[in-house]
XYZ file of C-alpha atoms in Angstrom:
718
model
C 16.303 15.439 23.817
C 18.433 12.634 22.324
C 22.125 12.335 23.209
C 24.509 10.101 21.284
C 27.724 8.425 22.422
C 30.018 6.632 19.984
C 32.378 3.877 21.047
C 35.661 3.402 19.212
C 35.672 -0.300 20.048
C 35.095 -2.575 17.074
C 33.197 -5.676 18.135
C 32.526 -8.865 16.187
C 29.764 -11.035 17.638
C 28.078 -13.876 15.850
C 26.019 -16.748 17.115
C 28.249 -19.790 17.352
C 25.423 -22.100 16.312
C 24.267 -19.938 13.402
C 27.815 -19.235 12.235
C 28.601 -22.936 12.221
C 25.685 -23.779 9.937
C 25.236 -20.584 7.893
C 28.276 -18.658 6.742
C 26.749 -15.172 6.752
C 28.828 -12.278 5.477
C 30.549 -10.746 8.500
C 28.759 -7.821 10.147
C 30.933 -5.864 12.598
C 29.378 -3.947 15.463
C 30.189 -0.284 16.054
C 28.139 0.525 19.165
C 26.441 3.900 19.449
C 24.334 4.741 22.503
C 21.295 7.001 22.162
C 19.693 8.553 25.215
C 15.943 8.893 24.664
C 14.796 11.061 27.540
C 16.629 8.849 30.018
C 16.224 5.521 28.224
C 19.546 4.412 26.745
C 19.505 2.270 23.615
C 22.631 0.747 22.073
C 22.652 0.648 18.283
C 25.593 -1.375 17.003
C 24.555 -1.198 13.349
C 24.299 2.575 12.824
C 27.102 2.346 10.285
C 24.791 0.490 7.890
C 22.633 3.609 7.567
C 25.144 5.350 5.292
C 24.104 3.718 2.035
C 26.572 5.806 0.014
C 29.611 4.193 1.597
C 31.269 1.464 -0.510
C 31.588 -0.865 2.484
C 27.836 -0.615 3.129
C 26.997 -1.223 -0.517
C 29.337 -4.227 -0.488
C 27.674 -5.550 2.672
C 24.237 -5.452 1.030
C 25.536 -7.099 -2.131
C 27.276 -9.823 -0.135
C 24.128 -10.443 1.905
C 21.964 -10.579 -1.205
C 24.368 -12.903 -2.992
C 24.532 -15.204 0.024
C 20.739 -15.346 0.294
C 20.433 -16.120 -3.413
C 23.012 -18.899 -3.049
C 20.895 -20.497 -0.323
C 17.505 -20.093 -1.982
C 18.621 -21.417 -5.361
C 19.443 -24.715 -3.647
C 15.858 -25.172 -2.408
C 14.095 -27.755 -4.522
C 10.652 -26.685 -5.690
C 11.419 -22.971 -5.840
C 11.339 -22.723 -9.650
C 8.271 -24.950 -9.858
C 6.512 -22.617 -7.420
C 7.346 -19.584 -9.577
C 6.104 -21.385 -12.680
C 2.885 -22.337 -10.905
C 2.245 -18.689 -10.020
C 2.630 -17.837 -13.697
C 0.304 -20.695 -14.672
C -2.420 -19.547 -12.281
C -1.993 -15.962 -13.472
C -2.410 -17.116 -17.079
C -5.804 -18.595 -16.165
C -7.101 -15.037 -15.880
C -6.342 -14.362 -19.516
C -6.021 -10.688 -20.394
C -6.277 -8.431 -17.356
C -7.829 -4.938 -17.649
C -7.389 -1.937 -15.350
C -8.002 1.822 -15.109
C -10.787 1.993 -17.695
C -11.709 5.567 -18.646
C -14.502 6.610 -21.003
C -14.495 9.851 -22.998
C -17.386 10.156 -25.404
C -17.601 6.808 -27.204
C -13.928 5.996 -26.673
C -12.500 3.784 -23.930
C -8.939 4.052 -22.665
C -7.450 1.397 -20.404
C -4.378 -0.573 -19.455
C -4.237 -4.284 -20.196
C -1.866 -7.061 -19.284
C -1.991 -9.651 -22.055
C -1.952 -13.294 -21.020
C 1.656 -14.391 -20.615
C 3.031 -10.861 -20.281
C 4.147 -9.235 -17.029
C 3.355 -5.521 -17.486
C 0.402 -3.348 -18.483
C 0.222 -1.561 -21.814
C -2.138 1.284 -22.681
C -4.892 0.882 -25.269
C -7.797 2.764 -26.831
C -11.020 1.142 -28.006
C -13.243 3.248 -30.258
C -16.691 2.238 -29.112
C -17.543 -0.368 -26.501
C -17.231 -3.147 -29.081
C -14.779 -1.376 -31.334
C -11.297 -2.283 -32.490
C -8.557 -2.126 -29.879
C -5.484 -0.025 -30.705
C -2.206 0.012 -28.741
C -1.290 3.514 -27.585
C 1.752 2.910 -25.396
C 4.066 0.046 -24.549
C 6.083 1.431 -21.597
C 9.152 -0.583 -22.584
C 9.432 1.526 -25.731
C 9.866 4.529 -23.430
C 12.567 3.020 -21.230
C 13.720 -0.489 -20.444
C 11.833 -1.977 -17.466
C 9.442 0.991 -17.361
C 5.860 0.563 -16.165
C 2.738 2.717 -16.362
C 1.555 3.924 -12.965
C -1.286 6.261 -13.994
C -2.711 8.173 -16.947
C -5.240 10.825 -17.955
C -6.777 11.853 -21.269
C -7.320 15.487 -22.272
C -10.955 16.565 -22.721
C -10.405 17.011 -26.479
C -8.873 13.502 -26.609
C -5.800 14.751 -28.428
C -3.312 14.265 -25.608
C -2.392 11.559 -23.127
C -0.679 12.373 -19.821
C 1.046 9.363 -18.274
C 3.381 8.657 -15.363
C 6.102 6.068 -15.946
C 8.465 4.508 -13.436
C 11.490 2.215 -13.678
C 12.626 -0.793 -11.627
C 9.845 -0.496 -9.075
C 10.741 3.073 -8.139
C 7.854 5.348 -7.195
C 9.506 8.466 -8.582
C 8.117 8.914 -12.081
C 8.377 10.919 -15.251
C 5.132 12.654 -16.204
C 5.031 12.742 -19.993
C 2.506 14.060 -22.495
C 1.825 12.160 -25.709
C 0.122 13.246 -28.895
C -2.515 10.534 -29.315
C -2.833 10.715 -33.105
C 0.895 10.339 -33.810
C 1.632 8.301 -30.653
C 4.709 10.428 -30.009
C 5.789 12.151 -26.823
C 5.856 15.927 -26.756
C 9.049 17.587 -25.456
C 7.346 18.343 -22.124
C 8.966 16.203 -19.400
C 7.500 16.996 -16.005
C 9.609 15.283 -13.397
C 10.141 14.169 -10.779
C 6.638 13.276 -9.611
C 5.466 10.650 -7.120
C 3.502 7.724 -8.513
C 0.431 8.401 -6.346
C 0.083 12.114 -7.130
C -2.808 13.202 -9.315
C -2.582 15.292 -12.476
C -5.409 16.794 -14.481
C -5.949 18.634 -17.743
C -7.687 21.985 -17.803
C -11.042 21.943 -19.657
C -9.482 23.583 -22.734
C -6.836 20.794 -22.873
C -4.062 23.396 -23.042
C -2.545 22.920 -19.590
C -2.154 20.362 -16.835
C -1.931 20.554 -13.047
C 0.547 18.337 -11.219
C 2.617 18.111 -8.047
C 6.373 18.238 -8.490
C 8.908 16.803 -6.078
C 11.913 18.889 -5.061
C 14.356 16.089 -5.932
C 14.415 12.517 -7.210
C 17.370 11.596 -4.981
C 15.941 9.399 -2.231
C 19.121 9.919 -0.203
C 18.628 13.698 -0.124
C 17.311 15.435 2.997
C 14.782 17.194 0.753
C 13.384 13.997 -0.733
C 9.571 13.887 -0.194
C 9.697 17.442 1.155
C 8.996 20.945 -0.205
C 6.745 19.800 -3.030
C 4.864 22.230 -5.229
C 1.538 22.078 -7.014
C 2.069 23.543 -10.459
C 0.203 24.534 -13.617
C 2.051 23.596 -16.791
C 1.026 25.093 -20.115
C 1.728 22.389 -22.681
C 4.548 23.300 -25.030
C 6.250 25.713 -22.632
C 9.389 25.308 -20.533
C 8.503 23.493 -17.265
C 10.857 25.882 -15.458
C 8.252 28.607 -16.033
C 5.341 26.597 -14.602
C 3.073 28.606 -12.332
C 3.034 27.692 -8.636
C -0.514 27.002 -7.475
C 0.422 26.073 -3.915
C 3.547 25.368 -1.877
C 4.910 25.879 1.612
C 7.142 28.707 0.411
C 4.596 30.401 -1.850
C 1.646 30.147 0.562
C 2.923 30.707 4.116
C -0.628 31.526 5.237
C -1.605 27.861 4.694
C 0.910 26.760 7.368
C 2.023 23.734 5.374
C 4.695 21.429 6.754
C 7.707 20.614 4.598
C 6.661 16.947 4.431
C 3.068 17.658 3.366
C 2.300 17.673 -0.336
C -0.190 19.969 -2.082
C -2.444 18.325 -4.657
C -4.739 20.369 -6.914
C -7.814 19.069 -8.751
C -10.993 20.486 -10.278
C -14.594 19.928 -9.280
C -16.747 17.938 -11.692
C -18.183 20.938 -13.503
C -14.926 22.937 -13.321
C -16.543 25.518 -11.053
C -13.968 25.122 -8.293
C -10.298 24.384 -7.771
C -9.673 22.075 -4.827
C -6.354 22.041 -2.970
C -5.895 18.955 -0.818
C -2.940 18.733 1.559
C -1.601 15.195 1.508
C -0.022 13.249 4.359
C -0.398 9.857 6.022
C -3.295 11.152 8.099
C -6.622 9.547 7.293
C -8.296 12.901 7.860
C -8.216 15.516 5.116
C -7.090 19.141 5.091
C -8.379 21.026 2.034
C -8.894 24.503 0.595
C -10.803 25.786 -2.420
C -11.188 28.705 -4.808
C -13.365 29.572 -7.818
C -12.001 28.132 -11.060
C -11.780 31.687 -12.401
C -8.768 32.256 -10.118
C -6.647 29.633 -11.886
C -4.963 32.281 -14.033
C -4.506 34.767 -11.199
C -0.932 35.497 -10.175
C -1.797 33.973 -6.804
C -4.864 31.967 -5.820
C -6.773 33.075 -2.728
C -7.283 29.695 -1.080
C -10.190 29.502 1.359
C -10.616 26.784 4.014
C -12.854 23.893 2.961
C -12.005 21.041 5.362
C -10.109 21.178 8.656
C -8.445 18.202 10.312
C -10.783 18.561 13.271
C -13.749 17.942 10.938
C -12.453 14.336 10.791
C -13.444 14.006 7.135
C -11.789 11.152 5.244
C -13.575 11.345 1.875
C -15.695 13.859 -0.035
C -17.354 14.520 -3.393
C -18.801 17.604 -5.084
C -21.813 17.674 -7.401
C -22.689 21.188 -8.511
C -22.535 23.208 -5.284
C -23.400 20.227 -3.082
C -20.511 19.124 -0.894
C -20.919 15.535 0.368
C -18.493 14.283 2.994
C -17.679 11.185 5.040
C -16.719 11.914 8.655
C -16.082 9.995 11.871
C -16.495 13.037 14.121
C -18.666 11.793 17.003
C -19.433 8.809 14.740
C -16.726 6.087 14.880
C -18.498 4.060 12.183
C -18.793 7.201 10.049
C -21.649 9.336 8.724
C -22.316 11.157 5.458
C -23.090 14.857 5.622
C -24.070 17.531 3.102
C -23.300 21.238 2.990
C -23.125 23.984 0.346
C -19.642 24.579 -1.032
C -20.429 28.260 -1.597
C -20.620 28.628 2.171
C -19.386 25.343 3.672
C -20.437 24.663 7.243
C -19.476 21.139 8.236
C -20.494 21.573 11.877
C -24.084 22.337 10.910
C -24.279 20.115 7.848
C -27.302 17.977 7.090
C -26.592 14.338 7.984
C -28.086 12.296 5.157
C -26.643 8.877 6.119
C -26.272 8.572 9.899
C -23.867 6.261 11.700
C -25.020 2.652 12.085
C -23.611 -0.604 13.426
C -21.887 -1.121 10.064
C -18.936 0.914 8.819
C -19.407 3.512 6.090
C -16.503 3.599 3.670
C -15.182 5.892 0.944
C -17.713 7.899 -1.052
C -17.471 8.202 -4.843
C -19.401 9.957 -7.596
C -20.543 9.699 -11.165
C -21.902 12.701 -13.041
C -25.257 12.754 -11.243
C -24.997 10.378 -8.266
C -23.073 9.708 -5.066
C -21.968 6.187 -4.096
C -20.855 4.758 -0.779
C -19.967 1.422 0.791
C -21.489 -0.117 3.911
C -19.411 -2.922 5.396
C -19.593 -5.387 8.262
C -15.865 -5.948 7.821
C -16.343 -8.759 5.302
C -19.389 -8.124 3.095
C -19.377 -4.760 1.351
C -22.648 -3.453 -0.069
C -22.706 -0.560 -2.524
C -25.335 2.189 -2.301
C -26.353 5.064 -4.547
C -27.561 8.488 -3.343
C -29.688 10.735 -5.557
C -28.441 14.286 -4.780
C -31.791 15.772 -5.784
C -33.929 13.717 -3.389
C -31.151 12.557 -1.000
C -32.721 9.113 -1.152
C -30.428 6.100 -0.914
C -30.756 2.631 -2.451
C -28.634 -0.491 -2.556
C -27.089 -1.647 -5.841
C -27.986 -5.279 -6.525
C -24.451 -6.653 -6.666
C -23.703 -10.186 -5.456
C -22.689 -10.509 -1.822
C -18.981 -10.209 -1.223
C -16.348 -7.515 -1.348
C -17.516 -4.940 -3.874
C -15.300 -2.151 -5.158
C -15.302 -0.075 -8.301
C -14.918 3.297 -9.973
C -16.657 5.687 -12.361
C -15.627 5.538 -16.009
C -15.995 9.306 -16.313
C -17.463 11.146 -13.339
C -17.846 14.340 -15.404
C -19.604 13.013 -18.491
C -21.807 10.083 -17.483
C -23.075 7.748 -14.763
C -21.296 4.603 -15.927
C -19.509 2.546 -13.269
C -17.380 -0.595 -13.236
C -17.882 -2.682 -10.101
C -15.752 -5.637 -9.020
C -17.095 -8.488 -6.923
C -14.503 -10.548 -5.036
C -13.952 -13.189 -2.392
C -10.786 -14.606 -0.844
C -10.778 -17.534 -3.289
C -13.051 -15.968 -5.899
C -11.213 -13.950 -8.568
C -12.788 -10.641 -9.490
C -15.940 -10.493 -11.605
C -16.585 -7.163 -13.352
C -20.035 -5.573 -13.526
C -21.053 -2.671 -15.721
C -23.557 -0.337 -14.041
C -25.459 2.542 -15.625
C -26.466 4.724 -12.701
C -29.000 6.659 -14.744
C -31.054 3.542 -15.568
C -29.951 1.097 -12.817
C -28.886 -1.352 -15.515
C -26.429 -3.845 -14.001
C -24.793 -6.602 -16.033
C -21.595 -8.580 -16.156
C -19.033 -6.717 -18.194
C -18.391 -8.419 -21.497
C -15.659 -6.051 -22.626
C -13.490 -5.346 -19.580
C -13.247 -8.674 -17.851
C -10.508 -11.274 -17.654
C -10.813 -13.473 -20.727
C -9.555 -16.652 -19.068
C -11.177 -19.164 -16.791
C -10.162 -19.853 -13.209
C -11.339 -23.146 -11.725
C -13.886 -23.155 -8.913
C -11.464 -22.938 -6.005
C -14.327 -23.421 -3.539
C -14.394 -27.120 -4.454
C -10.973 -27.590 -2.869
C -10.795 -24.831 -0.276
C -12.998 -23.398 2.438
C -13.190 -19.949 4.007
C -14.032 -19.304 7.629
C -14.547 -15.917 9.260
C -14.162 -15.899 13.041
C -13.616 -13.414 15.832
C -11.158 -14.299 18.563
C -10.491 -12.749 21.964
C -7.266 -10.749 22.115
C -5.097 -10.154 25.180
C -7.570 -7.613 26.595
C -10.775 -9.435 25.624
C -11.455 -7.358 22.500
C -12.781 -9.509 19.651
C -10.503 -9.474 16.600
C -11.657 -10.657 13.129
C -9.623 -13.477 11.613
C -10.065 -14.819 8.071
C -8.963 -18.417 7.481
C -8.615 -20.081 4.067
C -7.785 -23.768 4.239
C -7.839 -27.023 2.225
C -11.079 -28.962 2.640
C -9.111 -32.117 3.355
C -7.099 -30.522 6.151
C -6.143 -32.698 9.096
C -7.026 -30.698 12.200
C -4.085 -32.105 14.124
C -1.632 -29.197 13.943
C 0.433 -30.763 11.171
C -0.508 -28.283 8.419
C 1.708 -25.261 7.708
C -0.055 -21.913 8.092
C 0.833 -18.509 6.661
C -0.670 -15.670 8.724
C -0.385 -12.057 7.589
C -1.290 -8.770 9.246
C -0.824 -5.030 8.794
C -2.732 -2.765 11.169
C -1.905 0.849 10.275
C -3.333 4.060 8.801
C -6.889 2.805 9.260
C -6.525 0.605 6.168
C -8.722 -2.486 5.923
C -7.905 -5.853 4.404
C -11.119 -6.641 2.579
C -11.797 -10.127 1.194
C -10.425 -9.562 -2.271
C -8.962 -12.507 -4.162
C -5.754 -13.531 -2.381
C -3.751 -13.399 -5.596
C -2.043 -15.957 -7.759
C 1.113 -16.071 -5.629
C -0.762 -16.901 -2.409
C -2.986 -19.327 -4.304
C 0.181 -21.196 -5.301
C 1.129 -21.307 -1.609
C -2.360 -22.517 -0.647
C -1.946 -25.378 -3.117
C 1.050 -26.584 -1.096
C -1.334 -27.806 1.623
C -0.926 -24.540 3.512
C -3.508 -22.591 5.503
C -3.712 -18.865 4.652
C -4.931 -16.515 7.400
C -5.409 -12.761 7.660
C -5.496 -11.113 11.078
C -7.598 -7.929 10.988
C -5.730 -6.311 13.852
C -6.240 -2.957 15.509
C -4.622 -0.070 13.682
C -6.602 -1.024 10.572
C -10.085 0.196 9.713
C -12.186 -2.970 9.636
C -14.298 -1.820 12.587
C -14.245 1.908 11.978
C -12.274 4.853 13.333
C -11.981 3.439 16.850
C -10.355 0.303 15.431
C -7.694 2.522 13.886
C -7.177 4.492 17.082
C -6.949 1.221 19.001
C -3.627 0.450 17.292
C -2.003 3.854 17.081
C 0.743 5.483 19.165
C -0.065 4.624 22.826
C -2.262 1.704 21.789
C 0.069 0.397 19.057
C 0.988 -2.735 21.093
C -2.556 -3.961 20.405
C -1.490 -4.403 16.765
C 1.077 -7.133 17.431
C -0.743 -8.523 20.464
C -3.855 -9.031 18.298
C -1.620 -10.786 15.767
C -0.169 -13.008 18.478
C -3.683 -13.831 19.737
C -4.802 -14.797 16.220
C -1.723 -16.991 15.834
C -2.413 -18.681 19.173
C -5.998 -19.352 18.080
C -4.821 -21.133 14.928
C -2.559 -23.328 17.047
C -5.199 -23.957 19.718
C -7.761 -25.010 17.100
C -5.109 -27.235 15.474
C -5.121 -25.580 12.083
C -1.364 -25.554 12.604
C 1.327 -25.641 15.282
C 4.166 -23.367 16.369
C 6.517 -25.616 14.416
C 4.516 -24.936 11.227
C 3.523 -21.272 11.625
C 4.735 -18.653 9.118
C 4.219 -15.017 10.151
C 4.183 -12.196 7.610
C 4.155 -8.417 7.694
C 5.062 -5.762 5.122
C 5.956 -2.074 5.243
C 4.377 -0.622 8.418
C 3.382 -4.230 9.062
C 7.063 -4.624 9.915
C 6.135 -3.279 13.341
C 3.575 -6.074 13.674
C 5.782 -8.995 12.646
C 8.975 -7.544 14.121
C 7.438 -7.086 17.548
C 5.541 -10.377 17.342
C 8.734 -12.406 16.912
C 10.675 -10.381 19.483
C 7.863 -10.718 22.029
C 6.964 -14.335 21.203
C 9.872 -15.933 19.303
C 8.593 -19.353 20.388
C 5.317 -18.896 18.512
C 6.623 -18.874 14.928
C 8.768 -21.227 12.886
C 9.267 -18.644 10.129
C 8.922 -14.877 9.733
C 8.711 -13.235 6.304
C 9.334 -9.494 6.632
C 8.742 -7.541 3.420
C 10.203 -4.014 3.234
C 9.300 -3.790 6.917
C 9.787 -0.800 9.209
C 11.499 -2.620 12.061
C 13.551 0.339 13.343
C 10.828 2.841 14.191
C 12.998 4.942 16.508
C 15.297 5.712 13.556
C 12.749 6.028 10.756
C 12.003 9.691 11.508
C 15.405 10.668 10.094
C 14.564 9.110 6.716
C 13.023 11.220 3.936
C 9.656 9.494 4.435
C 9.905 9.578 8.225
C 8.204 12.923 8.930
C 5.179 11.720 6.923
C 4.654 8.960 9.484
C 4.471 11.258 12.522
C 0.650 11.547 12.495
C 0.404 7.746 12.644
C 3.182 6.770 15.053
C 4.392 9.937 16.791
C 7.665 11.865 16.950
C 10.942 11.694 18.853
C 10.579 15.413 19.503
C 7.888 14.546 22.036
C 8.858 12.611 25.179
C 5.479 10.877 25.447
C 5.517 9.815 21.798
C 9.093 8.604 22.199
C 7.966 6.165 24.871
C 5.468 4.722 22.386
C 8.059 4.584 19.593
C 10.516 2.718 21.805
C 7.856 0.091 22.456
C 7.196 -0.303 18.713
C 10.862 -0.621 17.782
C 11.704 -4.241 16.942
C 15.416 -3.576 16.364
C 16.081 -2.657 19.988
C 14.027 -5.598 21.292
C 16.279 -8.287 19.795
C 18.009 -10.172 22.630
C 21.461 -11.707 22.426
C 21.275 -15.493 22.715
C 17.518 -15.760 22.098
C 16.244 -18.531 19.853
C 14.481 -16.803 16.973
C 12.481 -18.320 14.117
C 13.878 -18.593 10.621
C 13.614 -15.105 9.146
C 13.713 -13.846 5.573
C 13.974 -10.054 5.512
C 13.272 -8.482 2.114
C 14.295 -5.063 0.829
C 14.052 -3.354 -2.558
C 17.029 -1.109 -3.206
C 14.808 1.456 -4.956
C 12.479 1.673 -1.946
C 11.643 5.315 -1.203
C 9.260 4.540 1.682
C 11.309 2.240 3.911
C 15.028 2.875 3.460
C 16.911 -0.349 2.788
C 19.149 0.074 5.819
C 16.112 -0.484 8.078
C 15.506 -4.097 6.962
C 19.284 -4.496 6.622
C 19.951 -3.601 10.248
C 17.252 -5.990 11.454
C 18.758 -8.878 9.511
C 22.213 -7.974 10.821
C 21.295 -7.999 14.508
C 19.281 -11.197 14.153
C 22.183 -12.930 12.415
C 24.548 -11.923 15.206
C 22.243 -12.524 18.189
C 20.190 -15.566 17.171
C 21.113 -18.778 19.014
C 18.742 -21.121 17.174
C 19.833 -23.231 14.216
C 17.367 -21.453 11.931
C 18.617 -19.212 9.110
C 18.359 -15.420 9.063
C 18.605 -14.152 5.485
C 18.482 -10.716 3.854
C 16.804 -10.802 0.437
C 17.999 -7.842 -1.660
C 16.230 -6.920 -4.900
C 17.991 -4.344 -7.059
C 15.139 -4.246 -9.600
C 12.448 -3.322 -7.107
C 11.274 -0.602 -4.767
C 8.575 -0.765 -2.115
C 6.681 -2.970 -4.561
C 6.672 -3.658 -8.282
C 4.202 -3.284 -11.140
C 6.026 -6.071 -12.980
C 4.460 -9.459 -12.247
C 7.668 -11.360 -12.985
C 9.500 -9.357 -10.318
C 6.648 -9.874 -7.847
C 6.377 -13.609 -8.479
C 10.139 -14.118 -8.246
C 10.182 -12.425 -4.843
C 7.166 -14.452 -3.704
C 8.687 -17.712 -4.935
C 11.868 -16.988 -2.988
C 9.966 -16.186 0.202
C 7.518 -19.065 0.051
C 10.162 -21.627 -0.930
C 12.228 -20.495 2.059
C 9.210 -20.803 4.357
C 8.104 -24.198 3.039
C 11.657 -25.511 3.402
C 11.707 -24.437 7.023
C 8.309 -25.945 7.920
C 9.321 -29.287 6.449
C 7.431 -29.527 3.161
C 9.053 -32.485 1.414
C 8.938 -30.747 -1.978
C 11.115 -27.920 -0.679
C 14.381 -29.287 0.606
C 17.957 -28.069 0.507
C 20.030 -29.666 -2.221
C 23.225 -31.242 -0.948
């Protein structure tokens, strides 16, 4: 039970030192006391949560304007942005999402010098390229988030978003005329799948109940629908929903997602959430036109399956049940029995990752946390063999898992931009892709920079992986700035993919780049995830602190040069790191961070996070949430590092008032002479698909950080 007490007293408190040097917009305190099962927490910034109020909107605008006025005075900021663009241009044209249907190839491409992807068709592997869709002709500042091609190749289905928002329009285009049909299926979430029926006459998709991210129903009560092209979307048939299928016991915040098996024999209903484990049902494809589909259980949460593929009637699955490093099992989808399935790839000392398929083969990844090897399984013999890719981090996808066995693989390293490989699974032919590869030429970064992979002892003796990228001419005397980033949630792993052009520009400023592979992630399997979840969540920021201490101890950097970073759920990591050890960091960069965990459950996206962090409806979970909450750990009069808190006003995952409140309390309570700034982007959401938006945000953050750690190129103009 949570009790609330409001105080009528209006209090103004600002740090005398901070106020003297930085004239922040005034932030009054209106204290509210919450009683969390006997633990009382004062929240003086609750009023900032009402984003519809004019005074709150004005506060955010004033904060954003003030931050911009400070950052624009930092010398070197514009040069840093331009350098990011220069490095990006070295890649030349950048390809993504390649799909093959027959002899035709469909893909998005970002042309050298441009900031967004456009959609193209190439008729034949070496054929002429034709532009299908420039998203800016649809709406200003629109970007393509996903697309699919109908089996008859006459229609294109595409999701388009604006200003970094993740709520999209799903539109259908006639490919020959390059015109949109009247069908406008919206709102849909950018990550939801959509798929044409085999006759190309209809499409499945998941529709949101509202596009208003301030509504209580936002990200709730979604429906999986079947839309017959050319008909009124209001008449779309419901395939699955909480209201239509009470027997499935769906929660309001779960989202149903329907897809078809490779040979269109089965309809698969997957219930989405933030859980790593999957809940799924299935039915024969013949039931698609029934008035109501009789969904049968396929996967239960207790099966602990995180990935699966279907070839014919063979159901392959990846599970960590009694196998923390995962195993691959096989059962018959006509009568699935996961408990008694045949284990074809047993657990080993390496971690099995996501399984994928082409028409006739299954693929999986085996990782030691850094090197990722790709393997192919023959479903007929169940024999497995490694694919002869170069050592490194290897990812990829099938070009058409229904029609052929063609794959695109991508080989990466921290300072090695992606190299594309074309693989024909039916012949084992592997070669560098000549068609879908960046056309530019990056320099050999390994001549200037080194990479070191270490494991360091955390607070409890557990060994935590730490990746360090540093200039070869580094002086190991603690004088070099260091940017350390961590995440640690949802079992997600930070694999050694190319650090990106923005971080490469930071590395060039004689800065060490480090990635802490903390608990809560998936680098060491399911137990690594569980080791930073709910009761064990403190391990996430304590691992991060231990990695930071190692970098200082080994003299890569010093506390006066250390820049800590966390984004999204990584806001817990960086927020708690600087509230527990404010002396350890000179700068904290917090990107769309969830720093007010005890309040996030009331947000539209909050219920989705319950499987990962717990719920206030449970007293035990509440104790864990209170420990994670950075907002309530800020102490009046403490000396905090310089902090740049970033929010995108179109963010539908972390409401802007969460970062806003954290900046507000730090501004008022900080007693150091270091700035606390709130960076507000009105053209962005949780992230952006527009490189110019991304690089501008990065340039602001890194210029701020380099100014604070004393880089002579980044100084405040007088």
